[in-house]
Amino acid sequence: MEFDVMIIGGGLAGLTAGLALQEKGKRTAIVSAGQNALHFSSGAFGLLDREDPFGAVAELDEDHPYARIGADSLRTFAEKAKGLFARAGIELNGNPLGNGFRLTPQGALKRAWLTLPEVDLFPDEAAVKGHKVLIVNLLGYLDFNTSFLALGLEKKGCTCRVETLRLPEMERLRQNPSEMRSVNIARVMDNAWVKVAGEVKSLLKDEDWVILPQVFGLRDATVPSQIRETVPARVLFVGTMPPSVPGMRTQMQLKRAYEALGGTFLMGDEVLSAETGEARVRSVETRNIGRIGAKDFILATGSYFSKGIASDMNHVYEPLFAADVIQDEGRGSWYDPNFFNPQSFLSYGVATTPGFKVLKEGVPFENLYAAGSVLGGCRSLALGCGAGVALVTALSVAETI
Amino acid sequence: MTLQEYTSSSHNFEECMKCTVCTAYCPVVPANPKYPGPKQAGPDGERLRLKDPFFFEETLKYCLNCKRCEVACPSGVKVADIIQAARIRYSKSKPKLRDRILASTDFMGTLARPFAPVVNGMTGLGATKAVLDATFAIDKHRTFPKYAFKGFESWFRKEAPDQSRFPEQVAYFHGCYVNYNFPQLGKDFVKVMNAAGIGVSLLDKEKCCGVAMISNGMIDGAKKHAAHNVAVLGKAVESGKKILTTSSTCTFTMRDEYPELLGIDNGKVRDSITLATRYLYEKIVAGEVKLPFKKDFHAKIAYHTPCHMEKLGWGVFSIGLLKMIPGIELTVLDSNCCGIAGTYGFKKENYEVSQAIGKPLFDQIARVAPDYVACDCETCKWQIEMSTGLEVRNPISVLAEALDI
Ligand SMILES: Cc1cc2nc3c(=O)[nH]c(=O)nc-3n(C[C@H](O)[C@H](O)[C@H](O)COP(=O)(O)OP(=O)(O)OC[C@H]3O[C@@H](n4cnc5c(N)ncnc54)[C@H](O)[C@@H]3O)c2cc1C
Ligand code: SF4
Ligand code: SF4
């Protein structure tokens, strides 16, 4: 098989690059070893956890992908990202040129950039003060902690009432308590949401807010907004334990949009090795298909979690190309014994040129680019820049190719 | 047992990070609450079973072995292999007579074929179905695949001498279904290969790939079949031939289940076994084969990717090949299990679950409203035909019809 561009990794970065390249008229393929970090998404994308994310670019380490791109181009790509999602049928909330806040499952507010349609984005922290809140859970569902949520909100001057719904549709699921998981419930809710909306409406007293767990709209993305139309209060959908229903649906929507543009998505296949020479990648070898050739390649294999980055006792390495990895010498300097401090190892990843060409022994590959959380220098947990880096670097690479 | 033996296995359960993504993609979980789900039945359960087989649960039999959990797992855990290997190792329930009947696809065929009209009449009759339902717990809603009066092998015997005129030769593993139930697919295969300038020969007596025996717990039988097949496949490979098939499940079983579940080494033949659609697609793309197509062919087709095709990752080849046919309007259906899973859906206790699993697929087919459905698996064919009323054709048969010869 031959393509213009071969993308390794089908997460947020790989799919974004694939969509942008298909729109440019390139013939691309994405190969993805398994599902990805979107399945654990809070439903909110982070650009940078700072009041003015673009102004803060100047303070970032020079290795950070945003420092490479520069604040001006970052603005352009940030706006493009929202447009790309809209063309894929996903209307993200938020102004791409600024930050807002989302409500966490602990009832706290956290900075967020753009959010998936059912996740509310508040302009400022004051927006959450003084509400009367009805929090509704489903009987037997343990992955949505209503008391944490209520405690957090009460600290902000809200008053909360917690109710639990018992639905006959859920009784089958409840026979097997370990399967009372977000996605299994969401499958039931694809049909049973009308009932939930009706029951919530009848439970409502003088509350102006209703909070439900994010278990609606797995197949049909319009369900959350239909619930909102039924219930005469502001309905918020708050995150659950993984898997993330909005994240999983988003993955399916992006994949479908990519395939509709003519892209080839090879699910469950894995790149095992690559043929390289004279600073070029010629082809990759996958488990299911065998050799796949392309003019350009994109490494979007994610970080440790997705095995895009791995480690042995003494080194952090990139398994496919043995690319250079930004890291500190000596295992002792990788981590801070205090778990809650920023951890150095989380920023390790592939070293590239400023244009994201992958380096090996200091020499760039001419036709291999890296995008997303495989990149070094991110510290995405501490900086809250995970999805932003994935989207922006993927768009930047797609523009270069 | 050492600590290591408690904490690792050949099917890498220790790499599980407990994310439950596998459970989110399992088609049985939403349909059957008795099934513990891939995470619990697979890696979680394995940890306990290694310590004490007491923790084995017979509910693992509800697993369809569709491998969708493996395709989705971010950690590359062989979830379904863990579950099937546990059934093989620990299950105490003996296959029932009914399971043996359903699983013996070539034995049944050998017996039934000379009496095909009688058997077809019998399995089609309401009264017989009621008996099968009551006596053997084979669900009465099921239509049995018809047994052909004349098998593919005997049809081919007359064709065989003519095949040597082609310089390039391949061997065809036709499987039980083509031989006993639907020889037309085999004939279509020969027609297409000949049109591509390729001659066909059969193996030196193939046996059923064994997939139905594996899922019905008849492991000794499955191993015998596997060993026999690897030997006859080996002979064909030694004579320089590729082995082509028209069933994604036979292909997957012989390539991956032989070594992973049955412990049968197929190293010498594995890479030579391939689907006819993949073989042709690659030949055409490489410019080695050019097929003549009718100018006025038209068909609106919906393609369904069978679970084992999804696992093989070869849907792209069948889809790519269909797209090469001028006049085809093709919709690729969302990746969903049809619910039949070989003999699973034939069993009375599974009928409802089986139909519930397939519902999203049947609904989508109804929305697309194609002339017919295309698919590389014979059991999906039965299920989709029964549940949608539409005909299902193998891509090779679609190709055969579109050829201008
Ligand atoms: C648990 C978790 C939760 C997160 N939540 C958020 C959040 O709420 N908001 C936010 O902004 N950010 C979040 N992040 C950050 C996240 O990393 C980014 O948002 C983004 O999703 C990363 O996308 P990616 O495409 O770079 O990598 P991934 O999503 O990790 O995708 C990489 C893909 O590459 C595949 N792959 C790897 N190796 C191979 C190979 N050899 N062959 C084929 N395929 C291969 C993997 O299977 C995987 O599918 C989270 C991260 C994690 C780990
Ligand atoms: S998807 Fe894989 S890692 Fe996640 S729970 Fe299932 S087996 Fe474990
Ligand atoms: S093989 Fe299929 S049915 Fe069995 S656990 Fe995995 S996903 Fe579920």
CSV table of N, CA and C in Angstrom, one decimal, chain A residues 109-226:
chain,number,residue,atom,x,y,z
A,109,LEU,N,-13.5,24.5,40.1
A,109,LEU,CA,-13.4,25.1,38.8
A,109,LEU,C,-12.0,25.0,38.3
A,110,LYS,N,-11.9,24.6,37.1
A,110,LYS,CA,-10.5,24.4,36.5
A,110,LYS,C,-10.5,25.1,35.2
A,111,ARG,N,-9.3,25.7,34.9
A,111,ARG,CA,-9.2,26.4,33.6
A,111,ARG,C,-9.4,25.4,32.4
A,112,ALA,N,-10.1,25.8,31.4
A,112,ALA,CA,-10.2,25.0,30.2
A,112,ALA,C,-10.3,26.0,29.0
A,113,TRP,N,-10.0,25.5,27.8
A,113,TRP,CA,-9.9,26.3,26.6
A,113,TRP,C,-11.2,26.1,25.8
A,114,LEU,N,-11.3,24.9,25.2
A,114,LEU,CA,-12.5,24.6,24.4
A,114,LEU,C,-13.1,23.3,25.0
A,115,THR,N,-14.4,23.2,25.0
A,115,THR,CA,-15.0,22.0,25.6
A,115,THR,C,-16.0,21.3,24.6
A,116,LEU,N,-16.2,20.0,24.8
A,116,LEU,CA,-17.1,19.3,24.0
A,116,LEU,C,-18.5,19.8,24.2
A,117,PRO,N,-19.4,19.6,23.3
A,117,PRO,CA,-20.7,20.3,23.3
A,117,PRO,C,-21.4,20.2,24.7
A,118,GLU,N,-21.4,19.1,25.4
A,118,GLU,CA,-22.2,19.0,26.6
A,118,GLU,C,-21.5,19.5,27.8
A,119,VAL,N,-20.3,19.9,27.7
A,119,VAL,CA,-19.5,20.4,28.8
A,119,VAL,C,-19.6,21.9,28.9
A,120,ASP,N,-20.2,22.5,29.9
A,120,ASP,CA,-20.3,24.0,30.0
A,120,ASP,C,-18.9,24.6,30.3
A,121,LEU,N,-18.8,25.8,29.6
A,121,LEU,CA,-17.5,26.6,29.8
A,121,LEU,C,-18.0,27.9,30.4
A,122,PHE,N,-17.5,28.2,31.7
A,122,PHE,CA,-17.9,29.4,32.3
A,122,PHE,C,-16.9,30.5,32.1
A,123,PRO,N,-17.4,31.7,31.9
A,123,PRO,CA,-16.4,32.8,31.6
A,123,PRO,C,-15.5,33.1,32.7
A,124,ASP,N,-16.0,33.1,34.0
A,124,ASP,CA,-15.2,33.4,35.1
A,124,ASP,C,-15.7,32.6,36.4
A,125,GLU,N,-15.0,32.7,37.4
A,125,GLU,CA,-15.3,31.9,38.6
A,125,GLU,C,-16.6,32.3,39.3
A,126,ALA,N,-16.9,33.6,39.1
A,126,ALA,CA,-18.1,34.1,39.8
A,126,ALA,C,-19.4,33.4,39.2
A,127,ALA,N,-19.3,32.9,38.0
A,127,ALA,CA,-20.5,32.3,37.4
A,127,ALA,C,-21.1,31.1,38.2
A,128,VAL,N,-20.3,30.6,39.1
A,128,VAL,CA,-20.8,29.4,39.8
A,128,VAL,C,-21.3,29.7,41.2
A,129,LYS,N,-21.3,31.0,41.6
A,129,LYS,CA,-21.7,31.3,43.0
A,129,LYS,C,-23.2,31.4,43.1
A,130,GLY,N,-23.6,31.0,44.3
A,130,GLY,CA,-25.0,31.2,44.8
A,130,GLY,C,-26.1,30.5,44.0
A,131,HIS,N,-25.9,29.4,43.4
A,131,HIS,CA,-27.0,28.7,42.7
A,131,HIS,C,-27.6,27.6,43.6
A,132,LYS,N,-28.9,27.4,43.2
A,132,LYS,CA,-29.6,26.2,43.8
A,132,LYS,C,-29.4,25.1,42.9
A,133,VAL,N,-28.8,24.0,43.4
A,133,VAL,CA,-28.4,22.9,42.5
A,133,VAL,C,-29.1,21.6,42.8
A,134,LEU,N,-29.7,21.0,41.8
A,134,LEU,CA,-30.2,19.6,42.0
A,134,LEU,C,-29.2,18.7,41.3
A,135,ILE,N,-28.6,17.8,42.1
A,135,ILE,CA,-27.7,16.8,41.5
A,135,ILE,C,-28.4,15.5,41.4
A,136,VAL,N,-28.4,14.9,40.2
A,136,VAL,CA,-29.1,13.7,40.1
A,136,VAL,C,-28.2,12.5,39.6
A,137,ASN,N,-28.2,11.4,40.4
A,137,ASN,CA,-27.4,10.3,39.9
A,137,ASN,C,-28.4,9.1,39.7
A,138,LEU,N,-27.9,8.0,39.1
A,138,LEU,CA,-28.7,6.8,38.8
A,138,LEU,C,-28.3,5.8,39.8
A,139,LEU,N,-29.3,5.1,40.3
A,139,LEU,CA,-29.2,4.1,41.4
A,139,LEU,C,-28.1,3.1,41.0
A,140,GLY,N,-27.1,2.9,41.9
A,140,GLY,CA,-26.1,1.8,41.6
A,140,GLY,C,-24.9,2.3,40.9
A,141,TYR,N,-24.9,3.6,40.5
A,141,TYR,CA,-23.8,4.1,39.7
A,141,TYR,C,-22.8,4.7,40.6
A,142,LEU,N,-21.6,4.1,40.8
A,142,LEU,CA,-20.6,4.5,41.8
A,142,LEU,C,-19.5,5.5,41.2
A,143,ASP,N,-19.5,5.6,39.9
A,143,ASP,CA,-18.4,6.3,39.3
A,143,ASP,C,-18.7,7.8,39.2
A,144,PHE,N,-19.7,8.3,39.9
A,144,PHE,CA,-20.1,9.7,39.9
A,144,PHE,C,-20.4,10.0,41.3
A,145,ASN,N,-19.5,10.8,41.9
A,145,ASN,CA,-19.5,11.0,43.3
A,145,ASN,C,-20.3,12.3,43.7
A,146,THR,N,-21.6,12.1,44.0
A,146,THR,CA,-22.4,13.3,44.2
A,146,THR,C,-22.0,14.1,45.5
A,147,SER,N,-21.5,13.4,46.5
A,147,SER,CA,-21.2,14.2,47.7
A,147,SER,C,-20.0,15.1,47.5
A,148,PHE,N,-19.0,14.6,46.8
A,148,PHE,CA,-17.8,15.4,46.4
A,148,PHE,C,-18.3,16.7,45.7
A,149,LEU,N,-19.2,16.4,44.8
A,149,LEU,CA,-19.6,17.5,43.9
A,149,LEU,C,-20.4,18.5,44.8
A,150,ALA,N,-21.3,18.0,45.7
A,150,ALA,CA,-22.1,18.9,46.5
A,150,ALA,C,-21.2,19.7,47.4
A,151,LEU,N,-20.2,19.0,48.1
A,151,LEU,CA,-19.3,19.7,49.0
A,151,LEU,C,-18.6,20.8,48.3
A,152,GLY,N,-18.1,20.5,47.1
A,152,GLY,CA,-17.3,21.5,46.4
A,152,GLY,C,-18.2,22.7,46.0
A,153,LEU,N,-19.4,22.5,45.6
A,153,LEU,CA,-20.3,23.6,45.2
A,153,LEU,C,-20.7,24.4,46.4
A,154,GLU,N,-21.0,23.7,47.5
A,154,GLU,CA,-21.4,24.4,48.7
A,154,GLU,C,-20.3,25.4,49.2
A,155,LYS,N,-19.1,25.0,49.0
A,155,LYS,CA,-18.0,25.9,49.4
A,155,LYS,C,-18.0,27.2,48.5
A,156,LYS,N,-18.6,27.1,47.4
A,156,LYS,CA,-18.7,28.2,46.5
A,156,LYS,C,-20.1,29.0,46.7
A,157,GLY,N,-20.7,28.6,47.8
A,157,GLY,CA,-22.0,29.3,48.1
A,157,GLY,C,-23.2,28.9,47.4
A,158,CYS,N,-23.1,27.6,46.9
A,158,CYS,CA,-24.3,27.0,46.3
A,158,CYS,C,-25.1,26.2,47.3
A,159,THR,N,-26.4,26.0,47.1
A,159,THR,CA,-27.0,25.0,48.0
A,159,THR,C,-27.4,23.8,47.1
A,160,CYS,N,-27.2,22.6,47.6
A,160,CYS,CA,-27.3,21.4,46.7
A,160,CYS,C,-28.3,20.4,47.3
A,161,ARG,N,-29.0,19.7,46.5
A,161,ARG,CA,-29.9,18.6,46.9
A,161,ARG,C,-29.5,17.5,45.9
A,162,VAL,N,-29.4,16.3,46.6
A,162,VAL,CA,-29.0,15.1,45.8
A,162,VAL,C,-30.1,14.2,45.7
A,163,GLU,N,-30.4,13.7,44.5
A,163,GLU,CA,-31.5,12.7,44.3
A,163,GLU,C,-30.9,11.6,43.4
A,164,THR,N,-31.5,10.4,43.6
A,164,THR,CA,-31.1,9.2,42.9
A,164,THR,C,-32.3,8.7,42.1
A,165,LEU,N,-32.1,8.4,40.8
A,165,LEU,CA,-33.2,7.9,40.0
A,165,LEU,C,-33.1,6.4,39.9
A,166,ARG,N,-34.3,5.7,40.0
A,166,ARG,CA,-34.3,4.3,39.8
A,166,ARG,C,-35.1,4.0,38.6
A,167,LEU,N,-34.4,3.5,37.5
A,167,LEU,CA,-35.1,3.3,36.3
A,167,LEU,C,-35.2,1.8,36.0
A,168,PRO,N,-36.3,1.3,35.5
A,168,PRO,CA,-36.4,-0.1,35.2
A,168,PRO,C,-35.4,-0.5,34.1
A,169,GLU,N,-35.1,0.4,33.2
A,169,GLU,CA,-34.2,0.1,32.1
A,169,GLU,C,-32.8,-0.2,32.6
A,170,MET,N,-32.5,0.2,33.9
A,170,MET,CA,-31.2,0.0,34.4
A,170,MET,C,-31.1,-1.3,35.2
A,171,GLU,N,-32.2,-1.9,35.5
A,171,GLU,CA,-32.2,-3.1,36.4
A,171,GLU,C,-31.4,-4.2,35.8
A,172,ARG,N,-31.4,-4.4,34.5
A,172,ARG,CA,-30.6,-5.4,33.8
A,172,ARG,C,-29.1,-5.2,34.1
A,173,LEU,N,-28.7,-4.0,33.9
A,173,LEU,CA,-27.3,-3.7,34.1
A,173,LEU,C,-26.9,-3.9,35.6
A,174,ARG,N,-27.8,-3.6,36.5
A,174,ARG,CA,-27.5,-3.7,37.9
A,174,ARG,C,-27.3,-5.1,38.4
A,175,GLN,N,-27.8,-6.1,37.6
A,175,GLN,CA,-27.5,-7.5,37.9
A,175,GLN,C,-26.0,-7.7,38.0
A,176,ASN,N,-25.2,-6.9,37.3
A,176,ASN,CA,-23.8,-7.1,37.3
A,176,ASN,C,-23.1,-5.8,37.7
A,177,PRO,N,-22.9,-5.6,39.0
A,177,PRO,CA,-22.5,-4.3,39.5
A,177,PRO,C,-21.2,-3.8,38.9
A,178,SER,N,-20.3,-4.7,38.5
A,178,SER,CA,-19.0,-4.3,37.9
A,178,SER,C,-19.2,-3.7,36.6
A,179,GLU,N,-20.4,-3.9,35.9
A,179,GLU,CA,-20.6,-3.3,34.6
A,179,GLU,C,-21.4,-2.0,34.7
A,180,MET,N,-21.6,-1.5,35.9
A,180,MET,CA,-22.2,-0.2,36.0
A,180,MET,C,-21.2,0.9,35.7
A,181,ARG,N,-20.8,0.9,34.4
A,181,ARG,CA,-19.8,1.8,34.0
A,181,ARG,C,-20.4,2.9,33.0
A,182,SER,N,-19.7,4.0,33.0
A,182,SER,CA,-20.2,5.1,32.2
A,182,SER,C,-20.8,4.7,30.8
A,183,VAL,N,-19.9,3.9,30.1
A,183,VAL,CA,-20.3,3.6,28.7
A,183,VAL,C,-21.5,2.7,28.6
A,184,ASN,N,-21.5,1.7,29.5
A,184,ASN,CA,-22.6,0.7,29.5
A,184,ASN,C,-23.9,1.4,29.8
A,185,ILE,N,-23.8,2.4,30.8
A,185,ILE,CA,-25.0,3.1,31.1
A,185,ILE,C,-25.4,4.0,29.9
A,186,ALA,N,-24.4,4.6,29.3
A,186,ALA,CA,-24.7,5.5,28.2
A,186,ALA,C,-25.4,4.7,27.0
A,187,ARG,N,-25.1,3.5,26.9
A,187,ARG,CA,-25.8,2.7,25.8
A,187,ARG,C,-27.3,2.6,26.1
A,188,VAL,N,-27.6,2.4,27.4
A,188,VAL,CA,-29.0,2.3,27.8
A,188,VAL,C,-29.6,3.6,27.6
A,189,MET,N,-28.9,4.7,28.0
A,189,MET,CA,-29.4,6.1,28.0
A,189,MET,C,-29.7,6.6,26.5
A,190,ASP,N,-29.0,6.0,25.6
A,190,ASP,CA,-29.3,6.4,24.2
A,190,ASP,C,-30.8,6.3,23.9
A,191,ASN,N,-31.5,5.3,24.5
A,191,ASN,CA,-32.9,5.2,24.4
A,191,ASN,C,-33.7,5.7,25.6
A,192,ALA,N,-33.1,5.6,26.8
A,192,ALA,CA,-33.9,5.9,28.0
A,192,ALA,C,-33.8,7.3,28.5
A,193,TRP,N,-33.1,8.2,27.7
A,193,TRP,CA,-32.8,9.6,28.2
A,193,TRP,C,-34.2,10.3,28.3
A,194,VAL,N,-35.1,10.0,27.5
A,194,VAL,CA,-36.4,10.8,27.5
A,194,VAL,C,-37.0,10.6,28.9
A,195,LYS,N,-37.0,9.4,29.4
A,195,LYS,CA,-37.5,9.1,30.7
A,195,LYS,C,-36.7,9.9,31.8
A,196,VAL,N,-35.4,9.9,31.7
A,196,VAL,CA,-34.6,10.6,32.7
A,196,VAL,C,-35.0,12.1,32.7
A,197,ALA,N,-35.1,12.6,31.5
A,197,ALA,CA,-35.4,14.1,31.4
A,197,ALA,C,-36.7,14.3,32.1
A,198,GLY,N,-37.7,13.4,31.8
A,198,GLY,CA,-39.0,13.6,32.4
A,198,GLY,C,-39.0,13.5,33.9
A,199,GLU,N,-38.2,12.6,34.5
A,199,GLU,CA,-38.1,12.4,35.9
A,199,GLU,C,-37.4,13.6,36.6
A,200,VAL,N,-36.4,14.0,35.9
A,200,VAL,CA,-35.7,15.2,36.5
A,200,VAL,C,-36.6,16.4,36.5
A,201,LYS,N,-37.4,16.6,35.5
A,201,LYS,CA,-38.3,17.7,35.4
A,201,LYS,C,-39.3,17.6,36.6
A,202,SER,N,-39.7,16.4,37.0
A,202,SER,CA,-40.7,16.3,38.0
A,202,SER,C,-40.0,16.4,39.4
A,203,LEU,N,-38.7,16.1,39.5
A,203,LEU,CA,-38.0,16.3,40.8
A,203,LEU,C,-37.7,17.7,41.1
A,204,LEU,N,-37.6,18.5,40.1
A,204,LEU,CA,-37.2,19.9,40.2
A,204,LEU,C,-38.1,20.7,41.1
A,205,LYS,N,-37.6,21.4,42.1
A,205,LYS,CA,-38.4,22.3,42.9
A,205,LYS,C,-38.0,23.8,42.5
A,206,ASP,N,-37.2,24.4,43.4
A,206,ASP,CA,-36.9,25.8,43.0
A,206,ASP,C,-35.4,25.9,42.5
A,207,GLU,N,-34.8,24.8,42.1
A,207,GLU,CA,-33.4,24.8,41.7
A,207,GLU,C,-33.3,25.5,40.3
A,208,ASP,N,-32.2,26.2,40.1
A,208,ASP,CA,-32.0,26.8,38.8
A,208,ASP,C,-30.9,26.0,38.0
A,209,TRP,N,-30.2,25.1,38.7
A,209,TRP,CA,-29.3,24.3,38.0
A,209,TRP,C,-29.6,22.8,38.3
A,210,VAL,N,-29.3,22.0,37.3
A,210,VAL,CA,-29.4,20.5,37.4
A,210,VAL,C,-28.1,19.9,37.0
A,211,ILE,N,-27.5,19.0,37.7
A,211,ILE,CA,-26.3,18.4,37.3
A,211,ILE,C,-26.5,16.9,37.1
A,212,LEU,N,-26.1,16.4,36.0
A,212,LEU,CA,-26.2,15.0,35.6
A,212,LEU,C,-24.8,14.4,35.3
A,213,PRO,N,-24.6,13.1,35.5
A,213,PRO,CA,-23.3,12.6,35.0
A,213,PRO,C,-23.2,12.6,33.5
A,214,GLN,N,-22.0,12.6,33.0
A,214,GLN,CA,-21.7,12.5,31.5
A,214,GLN,C,-22.0,11.1,31.0
A,215,VAL,N,-23.2,10.7,31.0
A,215,VAL,CA,-23.5,9.3,30.4
A,215,VAL,C,-24.6,9.4,29.3
A,216,PHE,N,-24.7,10.6,28.7
A,216,PHE,CA,-25.7,10.8,27.7
A,216,PHE,C,-25.0,11.2,26.3
A,217,GLY,N,-25.6,10.6,25.3
A,217,GLY,CA,-25.2,11.0,23.9
A,217,GLY,C,-24.0,10.2,23.4
A,218,LEU,N,-24.0,8.9,23.7
A,218,LEU,CA,-22.8,8.1,23.2
A,218,LEU,C,-22.9,8.0,21.7
A,219,ARG,N,-24.1,7.6,21.2
A,219,ARG,CA,-24.2,7.5,19.7
A,219,ARG,C,-24.8,8.7,19.1
A,220,ASP,N,-25.7,9.3,19.8
A,220,ASP,CA,-26.4,10.5,19.2
A,220,ASP,C,-26.0,11.7,20.0
A,221,ALA,N,-25.1,12.5,19.4
A,221,ALA,CA,-24.5,13.7,20.0
A,221,ALA,C,-25.6,14.7,20.4
A,222,THR,N,-26.8,14.6,19.9
A,222,THR,CA,-27.8,15.6,20.2
A,222,THR,C,-28.6,15.4,21.5
A,223,VAL,N,-28.4,14.2,22.1
A,223,VAL,CA,-29.1,13.9,23.3
A,223,VAL,C,-29.0,14.9,24.4
A,224,PRO,N,-27.7,15.3,24.8
A,224,PRO,CA,-27.6,16.3,25.9
A,224,PRO,C,-28.4,17.6,25.6
A,225,SER,N,-28.4,18.0,24.4
A,225,SER,CA,-29.1,19.3,24.1
A,225,SER,C,-30.6,19.0,24.1
A,226,GLN,N,-31.0,17.8,23.8
A,226,GLN,CA,-32.5,17.6,23.9
A,226,GLN,C,-32.9,17.5,25.3
